Coordinates of C-alpha atoms in Angstrom, one line a residue:
Chain A
M1 CA 275.3 102.3 147.2
E2 CA 274.4 105.7 145.7
G3 CA 273.0 104.0 142.7
F4 CA 270.9 101.6 144.8
L5 CA 269.4 104.4 146.9
A6 CA 268.2 106.2 143.7
T7 CA 266.0 103.2 142.7
P8 CA 262.5 103.0 144.1
V9 CA 263.4 99.9 146.1
G10 CA 266.4 101.7 147.5
Q11 CA 264.2 104.7 148.5
L12 CA 261.7 102.3 150.1
A13 CA 264.5 100.6 152.1
L14 CA 265.9 103.9 153.1
T15 CA 262.5 105.2 154.4
V16 CA 261.9 102.0 156.3
A17 CA 265.3 102.2 157.9
Q18 CA 264.7 105.9 158.8
A19 CA 261.3 105.0 160.3
M20 CA 262.9 102.2 162.3
A21 CA 265.6 104.6 163.6
L22 CA 262.9 106.9 164.8
L23 CA 260.2 104.5 166.0
V24 CA 262.5 102.1 168.0
P25 CA 263.9 104.9 170.3
L26 CA 260.3 106.3 170.4
L27 CA 258.8 103.0 171.7
I28 CA 261.6 102.6 174.2
G29 CA 260.9 106.1 175.2
V30 CA 257.2 105.3 175.7
A31 CA 258.1 102.3 177.8
Y32 CA 260.4 104.4 180.0
L33 CA 257.9 107.2 180.2
T34 CA 255.6 104.9 182.1
W35 CA 258.4 104.1 184.4
A36 CA 259.4 107.7 184.8
E37 CA 255.9 108.7 185.5
R38 CA 255.6 106.2 188.3
K39 CA 259.0 107.2 189.7
V40 CA 258.3 110.9 189.6
L41 CA 254.9 110.5 191.1
A42 CA 256.3 108.3 193.8
A43 CA 259.0 110.9 194.6
M44 CA 256.5 113.7 194.8
Q45 CA 254.3 111.6 197.1
M46 CA 257.4 110.5 199.2
R47 CA 257.2 106.9 198.1
K48 CA 259.7 104.7 196.3
G49 CA 257.9 103.7 193.2
P50 CA 258.8 100.6 191.2
N51 CA 262.2 99.3 192.6
V52 CA 262.0 95.5 192.5
V53 CA 262.4 94.4 188.9
G54 CA 266.0 95.2 187.9
P55 CA 268.1 98.0 189.3
F56 CA 266.0 101.0 190.3
G57 CA 263.0 99.1 188.8
L58 CA 264.4 99.8 185.3
L59 CA 263.0 96.5 183.9
Q60 CA 259.5 97.2 185.2
P61 CA 258.1 98.4 181.8
F62 CA 259.2 95.1 180.2
A63 CA 257.7 93.1 183.0
D64 CA 254.4 95.0 182.5
A65 CA 254.5 94.5 178.7
L66 CA 255.0 90.8 179.2
K67 CA 252.2 90.6 181.7
M68 CA 249.9 92.4 179.2
L69 CA 250.8 90.0 176.5
M70 CA 250.0 86.9 178.6
K71 CA 246.5 88.1 179.5
E72 CA 243.4 87.1 177.8
T73 CA 241.8 89.3 175.2
I74 CA 238.1 89.7 176.0
I75 CA 235.6 90.9 173.5
P76 CA 232.2 91.7 175.1
A77 CA 229.2 89.8 173.8
G78 CA 227.3 92.9 172.6
A79 CA 230.4 94.6 171.1
S80 CA 230.8 95.6 167.5
R81 CA 233.7 93.2 166.9
V82 CA 235.6 94.8 164.0
L83 CA 235.4 98.3 165.4
F84 CA 236.2 97.1 168.9
I85 CA 239.5 95.6 167.6
L86 CA 240.1 98.5 165.2
A87 CA 239.9 101.3 167.8
P88 CA 243.1 100.7 169.8
M89 CA 244.9 100.1 166.5
I90 CA 243.8 103.5 165.2
T91 CA 244.9 105.2 168.4
F92 CA 248.3 103.6 168.3
M93 CA 248.8 104.0 164.6
L94 CA 248.0 107.7 164.6
A95 CA 250.4 108.3 167.5
M96 CA 253.1 106.7 165.4
L97 CA 252.1 108.3 162.1
A98 CA 252.5 111.8 163.2
W99 CA 256.3 111.3 163.8
A100 CA 256.9 111.2 160.1
V101 CA 257.2 114.9 159.9
I102 CA 259.0 115.7 163.2
P103 CA 262.4 117.2 162.5
V104 CA 264.8 115.8 165.2
N105 CA 267.7 117.9 163.9
D106 CA 268.3 120.2 161.0
G107 CA 267.3 118.1 158.0
W108 CA 266.6 115.0 160.1
A109 CA 262.9 114.6 159.3
I110 CA 261.7 111.5 157.5
A111 CA 259.4 113.6 155.4
D112 CA 260.2 117.4 155.4
I113 CA 256.9 118.4 153.8
N114 CA 255.7 122.0 153.1
V115 CA 252.6 121.7 155.2
G116 CA 254.2 119.8 158.1
I117 CA 252.3 121.7 160.8
L118 CA 249.0 121.1 159.1
Y119 CA 249.8 117.4 158.9
L120 CA 250.5 117.3 162.6
F121 CA 247.3 119.2 163.4
A122 CA 245.3 116.8 161.1
I123 CA 246.7 113.7 162.7
S124 CA 246.2 115.0 166.3
S125 CA 242.6 115.9 165.4
L126 CA 242.0 112.4 164.2
G127 CA 243.1 111.0 167.6
V128 CA 239.5 111.4 168.8
Y129 CA 238.3 108.6 166.5
G130 CA 240.1 105.9 168.3
I131 CA 238.4 107.0 171.5
I132 CA 234.9 107.6 170.2
I133 CA 234.9 104.3 168.2
A134 CA 236.2 102.4 171.3
G135 CA 233.4 103.9 173.4
W136 CA 230.7 103.1 170.9
A137 CA 231.9 99.6 169.9
S138 CA 232.2 98.5 173.5
N139 CA 228.4 98.7 173.9
S140 CA 228.8 99.8 177.5
K141 CA 227.4 102.9 179.2
Y142 CA 230.6 103.9 181.0
A143 CA 232.6 103.6 177.9
F144 CA 230.2 105.5 175.8
L145 CA 230.0 108.4 178.3
G146 CA 233.8 108.5 178.4
A147 CA 233.9 108.6 174.7
L148 CA 231.4 111.5 174.5
R149 CA 233.3 113.5 177.1
S150 CA 236.5 112.9 175.3
A151 CA 235.2 113.9 171.9
A152 CA 233.7 117.1 173.2
Q153 CA 236.9 117.9 175.1
M154 CA 239.3 117.3 172.2
V155 CA 237.2 119.2 169.7
S156 CA 236.9 122.2 172.1
Y157 CA 240.6 122.5 172.9
E158 CA 241.6 122.0 169.3
V159 CA 240.1 125.4 168.4
S160 CA 242.4 127.4 170.7
M161 CA 245.3 125.2 169.8
G162 CA 244.7 126.1 166.2
F163 CA 244.9 129.8 167.0
V164 CA 248.1 129.3 168.9
I165 CA 249.6 127.5 165.9
V166 CA 248.4 130.3 163.6
T167 CA 250.1 132.9 165.8
V168 CA 253.4 131.1 165.6
L169 CA 253.0 130.6 161.8
M170 CA 252.5 134.3 161.3
C171 CA 255.9 134.9 163.0
V172 CA 257.5 132.3 160.8
G173 CA 255.9 132.8 157.5
S174 CA 256.0 129.0 156.6
L175 CA 254.1 125.8 157.4
N176 CA 257.3 123.8 157.3
L177 CA 258.3 122.4 160.7
S178 CA 262.0 122.8 160.0
E179 CA 261.5 126.4 159.0
I180 CA 259.6 127.0 162.2
V181 CA 262.6 125.8 164.2
R182 CA 265.1 127.7 162.1
A183 CA 263.1 131.0 162.7
Q184 CA 263.9 130.5 166.4
E185 CA 267.7 130.3 166.0
N186 CA 268.2 133.6 167.9
L187 CA 265.0 133.9 169.9
W188 CA 262.8 131.1 171.0
F189 CA 259.1 131.9 170.6
I190 CA 258.5 131.1 174.3
V191 CA 259.9 134.6 175.0
P192 CA 257.7 136.8 172.8
L193 CA 254.7 134.5 172.8
F194 CA 254.7 133.3 176.4
P195 CA 250.9 133.5 177.0
M196 CA 250.4 131.4 173.9
F197 CA 252.9 128.9 175.2
V198 CA 250.9 128.5 178.4
I199 CA 247.6 128.0 176.4
M200 CA 249.4 125.5 174.2
F201 CA 250.6 123.6 177.1
I202 CA 247.3 123.4 178.9
S203 CA 245.5 122.5 175.6
A204 CA 248.1 119.8 175.1
L205 CA 247.1 118.4 178.5
A206 CA 243.5 118.4 177.4
E207 CA 244.2 116.9 174.0
T208 CA 246.0 114.0 175.5
N209 CA 243.4 113.5 178.2
R210 CA 245.9 114.0 181.0
A211 CA 245.3 115.2 184.5
P212 CA 243.7 117.6 185.4
F213 CA 241.6 117.0 182.3
D214 CA 241.4 113.2 182.5
L215 CA 237.6 113.2 182.7
P216 CA 237.2 110.7 179.8
E217 CA 238.7 108.1 182.1
G218 CA 237.7 109.7 185.4
E219 CA 237.8 106.5 187.5
S220 CA 235.7 107.8 190.3
E221 CA 232.7 108.3 188.0
L222 CA 233.3 106.2 184.8
V223 CA 235.4 103.3 186.1
A224 CA 238.0 103.7 183.4
G225 CA 236.1 105.7 180.8
F226 CA 236.3 104.6 177.1
F227 CA 238.6 101.6 177.7
V228 CA 236.6 99.9 180.5
E229 CA 236.0 96.8 178.3
Y230 CA 239.5 96.5 177.0
S231 CA 242.0 94.0 178.3
S232 CA 245.3 92.6 177.4
M233 CA 247.1 93.8 174.2
S234 CA 244.2 96.0 173.1
F235 CA 244.4 97.9 176.4
A236 CA 248.2 98.0 176.0
L237 CA 247.8 99.7 172.6
F238 CA 245.6 102.4 174.1
F239 CA 248.1 102.9 176.9
L240 CA 251.0 103.1 174.5
G241 CA 249.1 105.4 172.2
E242 CA 248.3 107.8 175.1
Y243 CA 251.9 108.0 176.2
A244 CA 253.2 108.3 172.6
N245 CA 250.7 111.1 172.2
M246 CA 252.2 112.8 175.2
I247 CA 255.6 112.6 173.7
L248 CA 254.2 113.9 170.4
M249 CA 252.6 116.9 172.0
S250 CA 255.8 117.6 173.9
A251 CA 257.7 117.5 170.6
L252 CA 255.1 119.8 169.0
I253 CA 255.6 122.3 171.9
T254 CA 259.3 122.0 171.6
I255 CA 259.2 122.8 167.9
L256 CA 256.7 125.6 168.2
F257 CA 258.1 127.4 171.3
L258 CA 261.3 125.9 172.7
G259 CA 263.5 126.2 169.6
G260 CA 263.6 122.5 168.6
W261 CA 267.2 121.3 168.1
Y262 CA 268.9 124.6 169.1
G263 CA 270.6 124.8 172.5
P264 CA 270.0 127.8 174.7
F265 CA 272.1 130.8 173.6
G266 CA 273.5 128.7 170.7
L267 CA 275.3 126.3 173.1
F268 CA 276.6 123.0 171.6
P269 CA 275.0 123.2 168.2
A270 CA 276.4 119.7 167.4
L271 CA 274.1 118.1 170.0
G272 CA 270.9 119.0 168.1
P273 CA 269.0 115.7 168.7
L274 CA 270.0 115.6 172.3
W275 CA 268.8 119.1 172.9
F276 CA 265.5 118.1 171.2
A277 CA 265.1 115.0 173.4
F278 CA 266.1 116.9 176.5
K279 CA 263.4 119.6 175.9
I280 CA 260.8 116.8 175.3
C281 CA 261.8 115.3 178.6
L282 CA 261.4 118.6 180.3
C283 CA 257.9 119.0 178.9
L284 CA 257.0 115.4 179.9
F285 CA 258.3 116.1 183.5
V286 CA 255.9 119.0 183.7
F287 CA 253.0 116.8 182.4
I288 CA 253.7 114.4 185.3
W289 CA 254.3 117.2 187.7
V290 CA 250.8 118.6 186.9
R291 CA 249.3 115.2 187.4
A292 CA 250.8 115.0 190.9
T293 CA 249.7 118.5 191.8
F294 CA 246.2 119.4 190.5
P295 CA 242.9 117.8 191.3
R296 CA 240.6 116.9 188.4
Y297 CA 238.5 119.6 186.8
R298 CA 234.7 119.5 186.9
Y299 CA 233.2 119.1 183.4
D300 CA 231.6 122.5 183.2
Q301 CA 234.9 124.1 184.4
L302 CA 236.7 122.3 181.6
M303 CA 234.3 123.5 178.9
R304 CA 234.3 127.0 180.3
L305 CA 238.1 127.2 180.3
G306 CA 238.3 126.0 176.7
W307 CA 235.5 128.1 175.2
K308 CA 235.2 131.2 177.4
V309 CA 238.8 131.8 178.4
F310 CA 241.2 130.2 176.0
L311 CA 239.3 130.9 172.8
P312 CA 238.8 134.6 173.2
F313 CA 242.2 135.1 174.7
S314 CA 244.1 133.3 171.9
L315 CA 241.9 135.2 169.3
V316 CA 242.8 138.6 170.8
W317 CA 246.5 137.6 171.1
L318 CA 246.4 136.5 167.5
V319 CA 245.1 140.0 166.5
I320 CA 247.7 141.7 168.7
T321 CA 250.5 139.7 167.3
A322 CA 249.4 140.4 163.7
A323 CA 249.1 144.1 164.5
A324 CA 252.6 144.2 166.1
L325 CA 254.2 142.3 163.2
K326 CA 252.6 144.7 160.7
L327 CA 253.3 147.9 162.8
F328 CA 257.0 147.2 163.4
G329 CA 257.6 145.7 160.0
W330 CA 258.6 142.3 161.5
L331 CA 256.5 140.3 159.0
P332 CA 258.6 137.5 157.5
A333 CA 259.3 138.0 153.8
Chain B
M1 CA 253.0 104.7 136.6
I2 CA 253.0 104.5 140.4
A3 CA 251.1 107.8 140.5
A4 CA 248.4 106.4 138.1
A5 CA 248.1 103.2 140.1
A6 CA 247.8 105.2 143.3
F7 CA 245.1 107.4 141.7
Y8 CA 243.0 104.4 140.6
L9 CA 243.4 102.7 144.0
F10 CA 242.3 105.8 145.9
A11 CA 239.5 106.6 143.5
A12 CA 238.2 103.0 143.6
V13 CA 238.2 103.0 147.4
L14 CA 236.5 106.4 147.4
I15 CA 233.7 105.2 145.2
A16 CA 233.4 101.9 147.1
S17 CA 233.1 103.7 150.4
A18 CA 230.6 106.2 148.9
V19 CA 228.5 103.3 147.9
M20 CA 228.8 101.8 151.4
V21 CA 227.7 105.1 153.0
V22 CA 224.4 104.8 151.2
T23 CA 223.9 101.0 151.5
S24 CA 225.2 100.3 155.0
R25 CA 222.6 99.1 157.4
N26 CA 224.1 100.7 160.5
P27 CA 224.2 104.6 160.4
V28 CA 227.4 104.6 162.5
H29 CA 229.1 102.4 159.9
S30 CA 227.8 104.8 157.2
V31 CA 229.5 107.7 158.9
L32 CA 232.7 105.7 159.3
F33 CA 232.7 104.9 155.6
L34 CA 232.1 108.6 154.9
I35 CA 235.3 109.3 156.8
L36 CA 237.1 106.7 154.8
G37 CA 235.8 108.5 151.7
F38 CA 237.1 111.9 153.0
F39 CA 240.5 110.3 153.5
N40 CA 240.6 109.0 150.0
A41 CA 239.5 112.4 148.6
A42 CA 242.4 113.9 150.6
A43 CA 244.8 111.4 149.0
L44 CA 243.5 112.4 145.5
F45 CA 244.2 116.0 146.4
L46 CA 247.7 115.1 147.4
I47 CA 248.3 113.2 144.1
A48 CA 247.1 116.4 142.3
G49 CA 249.7 118.4 144.1
A50 CA 247.2 120.3 146.3
E51 CA 248.7 119.4 149.7
F52 CA 247.1 122.4 151.5
L53 CA 243.6 121.4 150.4
A54 CA 244.3 117.8 151.3
M55 CA 245.3 118.7 154.9
I56 CA 242.5 121.2 155.3
L57 CA 240.0 118.5 154.1
V58 CA 241.3 116.1 156.8
I59 CA 241.3 118.8 159.5
V60 CA 237.9 120.3 158.8
Y61 CA 235.8 117.5 157.5
V62 CA 237.4 114.5 159.2
G63 CA 238.6 116.2 162.4
A64 CA 235.6 118.3 163.1
V65 CA 232.5 117.9 160.9
A66 CA 232.5 114.1 160.8
V67 CA 233.1 114.0 164.6
L68 CA 229.8 115.9 165.1
F69 CA 228.1 113.6 162.6
L70 CA 229.3 110.6 164.5
F71 CA 228.2 112.2 167.8
V72 CA 224.7 112.8 166.5
V73 CA 224.3 109.5 164.8
M74 CA 225.5 107.6 167.8
M75 CA 223.0 109.4 170.1
L76 CA 220.0 108.9 167.7
D77 CA 217.7 106.1 168.3
V78 CA 217.1 105.0 164.7
D79 CA 214.5 102.4 164.0
F80 CA 215.7 100.6 160.8
A81 CA 212.5 98.8 160.1
Q82 CA 210.6 102.1 160.1
L83 CA 213.2 103.7 157.9
R84 CA 212.8 101.0 155.3
E85 CA 209.0 100.9 155.5
G86 CA 208.3 103.6 152.9
F87 CA 211.1 102.7 150.6
Q88 CA 208.9 101.4 147.7
R89 CA 206.4 104.2 148.0
Y90 CA 209.2 106.9 147.8
A91 CA 211.4 105.1 145.4
P92 CA 209.8 106.6 142.2
V93 CA 210.0 110.2 143.6
G94 CA 213.7 109.6 144.4
G95 CA 214.3 108.1 141.0
V96 CA 212.7 111.1 139.3
I97 CA 214.8 113.6 141.3
G98 CA 217.9 111.6 140.5
A99 CA 217.1 111.5 136.9
I100 CA 216.6 115.3 136.8
L101 CA 220.0 115.8 138.5
L102 CA 221.6 113.5 136.0
L103 CA 220.0 115.4 133.1
E104 CA 221.3 118.7 134.5
L105 CA 224.8 117.3 134.9
V106 CA 224.7 116.0 131.4
L107 CA 223.5 119.4 130.1
I108 CA 226.3 121.2 131.9
F109 CA 229.1 118.9 131.1
G110 CA 227.9 118.4 127.5
T111 CA 228.5 122.0 126.8
W112 CA 231.7 122.1 128.8
Q113 CA 234.7 123.4 126.9
F114 CA 238.2 123.5 128.0
A115 CA 240.2 126.6 127.7
A116 CA 243.0 126.5 125.1
D117 CA 245.8 126.5 127.7
A118 CA 244.0 124.4 130.3
E119 CA 246.2 121.3 129.8
G120 CA 249.4 123.3 130.4
L121 CA 247.8 125.0 133.5
R122 CA 246.7 121.6 134.9
L123 CA 250.2 120.2 134.7
A124 CA 251.8 123.2 136.5
P125 CA 249.0 124.9 138.4
M126 CA 251.3 127.2 140.3
P127 CA 254.0 129.6 139.2
E128 CA 257.5 128.1 139.6
G129 CA 258.9 128.4 143.2
V130 CA 255.6 129.3 144.9
E131 CA 254.2 126.9 147.4
N132 CA 250.7 125.6 147.2
T133 CA 249.6 127.3 150.3
R134 CA 251.1 130.7 149.3
A135 CA 249.6 130.5 145.8
L136 CA 246.1 129.7 147.2
A137 CA 246.4 132.5 149.8
R138 CA 247.4 135.0 147.1
V139 CA 244.3 134.3 145.1
L140 CA 242.0 134.3 148.1
Y141 CA 243.3 137.3 149.8
T142 CA 244.0 139.6 146.9
D143 CA 241.7 138.8 144.0
H144 CA 238.7 137.4 145.9
V145 CA 239.1 139.0 149.4
W146 CA 235.6 140.4 149.5
L147 CA 233.9 137.2 148.4
F148 CA 236.0 135.3 150.9
Q149 CA 235.1 137.7 153.8
I150 CA 231.4 137.6 152.8
A151 CA 231.5 133.8 152.9
G152 CA 232.9 134.0 156.4
L153 CA 230.2 136.4 157.5
I154 CA 227.5 134.1 156.1
L155 CA 228.9 131.3 158.2
L156 CA 229.0 133.5 161.2
V157 CA 225.3 134.5 160.8
A158 CA 224.4 130.8 160.4
M159 CA 226.3 130.1 163.6
I160 CA 224.7 132.9 165.6
G161 CA 221.3 131.8 164.2
A162 CA 221.8 128.3 165.5
I163 CA 222.7 129.6 168.9
V164 CA 219.8 131.9 169.1
L165 CA 217.4 129.1 168.0
T166 CA 218.7 126.9 170.7
L167 CA 218.5 129.5 173.5
R168 CA 215.1 131.0 172.4
G169 CA 212.4 131.4 175.0
K170 CA 213.6 129.0 177.6
T171 CA 213.0 130.9 180.8
T172 CA 212.9 127.8 182.9
T173 CA 216.4 126.8 182.0
K174 CA 218.7 126.6 185.0
R175 CA 221.7 128.6 184.4
Q176 CA 225.1 128.7 186.1
D177 CA 226.5 132.1 186.9
I178 CA 230.2 131.5 187.2
G179 CA 230.9 135.0 188.6
R180 CA 228.5 134.5 191.4
Q181 CA 229.7 131.1 192.0
I182 CA 233.3 132.2 192.5
A183 CA 232.5 135.4 194.3
R184 CA 230.4 133.6 197.0
S185 CA 232.4 134.4 200.1
G186 CA 233.1 131.8 202.6
S187 CA 232.5 128.9 200.3
V188 CA 236.1 127.8 200.5
Q189 CA 237.9 128.1 203.8
L190 CA 241.3 126.9 204.8
R191 CA 241.8 126.3 208.5
Q192 CA 244.3 124.6 210.8
V193 CA 242.3 122.0 212.7
P194 CA 243.4 119.8 215.6
L195 CA 243.6 116.1 214.7
G196 CA 240.5 114.1 215.5
A197 CA 238.2 117.0 216.1
G198 CA 234.8 117.2 214.4
L199 CA 233.6 120.3 212.5
G200 CA 231.0 121.2 215.2
Q201 CA 233.5 120.9 218.0
I202 CA 235.9 123.5 216.6
G203 CA 233.1 125.9 215.6
I204 CA 233.2 125.6 211.8
E205 CA 229.9 126.1 210.3
R206 CA 228.8 125.5 206.7
P207 CA 228.4 128.8 204.8
P208 CA 224.8 130.0 204.7
V209 CA 223.2 129.3 201.4
E210 CA 220.8 132.0 200.3
P211 CA 217.8 130.7 198.4
P212 CA 217.5 132.1 194.8
A213 CA 215.4 135.3 194.8
G214 CA 211.6 134.9 194.3
E215 CA 211.2 131.2 195.2
K216 CA 211.3 129.4 198.4
P217 CA 213.1 126.1 198.6
K218 CA 210.5 123.3 198.6
Q219 CA 210.2 121.2 201.6
V220 CA 210.7 117.6 200.6
E221 CA 208.6 115.2 202.4
H222 CA 210.2 112.0 203.4
H223 CA 208.4 108.7 202.8
G224 CA 210.4 106.2 204.6
H225 CA 213.1 105.6 201.9
G226 CA 215.8 103.8 203.7
G227 CA 214.0 104.4 207.0
H228 CA 213.0 102.0 209.7
H229 CA 210.6 99.4 208.6

């Protein structure tokens, strides 16, 4: 067995097995995130939510998936065919691709690369292509407007997100995601860097086009935004990609601020992956909670928040953090 | 062997997509091929062991610059027929410029000499045990810190210049004063109202809107749009 794993074929098989072990729970998680969102929203609005298919409506996501598969794929007459089909695939693939570097437990990343955080940032900044290509290829005004909005929004909020990440990196002294988590063994970064955590969370909402920043798909003005023309499986891919991105952003927040696989106060260190999953669920709950609570932003308010509030604030906080690290000699070796 | 095969694969796709950027009929497709080219260049960086540069290439060029390209190209109303009209007239000029550039490249690379220890440095570009990112940062922030900072300042000046050019001399632009907007008292009110009562009945009036200083609101004359006919 050891000998087989050392060969290139063995390595390939091992990587595929690892990817499966990560992606299958992830996709099931995505399916149940849609269910959880409907249940939580329903509870907050004093309704019952899905409760017919299976006990507590637990089979609802599978019924929905089946429904999506049975529907007809429609490609608009004026659409750019190749790009139209490619766009949802890009969105979905990028959402899956990023998970290659996420450390679920100490040493449990498929690829524990040196520049893990940069890889994540690169992949998340590519997410805009799926949307912008979808908007353009649909050859529809609503879709195009949605795509333009989304592109501007994602590019804007990436800037402050970059500064947040740089602040955390200064405290760690490494770009490796596992190192970032290990640096939080005694003190999670949410405590000293709480304002950055807030900025990161709100930027994550904007990056994933979630309420209250869901202008790209603002149904009251744009019907459904960039995916108006999509149906059936191509729509389902967008949907899955969006929810997988939510989970990814929650994982990123967990790694950067919530101590990854560590339990609070060093509790139950053996339960690393469970702690990690629990923290992701907590973040996701807040994502849904925000959606149930806040009305949608106006577009100028969104841009103002990104450029005139978050950007200067995170810049100043970055300088303050750097000064404090230097002054007290806390800089990592 | 695998590394060499990967290199030739990425290099071939890179060149092919570069050709497609130039020859593609649709400018949006050109930009998308450009992005594919960036990706392959990043992959080449990865093969060369420069993982930091690879990631930065993807983040900066693909994640930001190309998005803006795509933005602009999608909004442009390009007339392809007009674009191709002058092709034969301008082809000689373009050819001459291309030839001059080629000549210059040949002159430069013809006299290019490799340092004696270049081969060894290329195989191990970094000291043992130092990450790529760290090695790059050491060079940038110790040996070349002034050049690095000046480069940053030049970019800043360019950015400010672009903003100034955009905002120059437009006195008629309508501008939003967020401070005034928020400070306007009485624009948001929360009141307990009895069910079924209208605004007028319970004495709620709309806040007075003061006209902007110096101009009077124009009276709009109504010409029977949606009126009785």
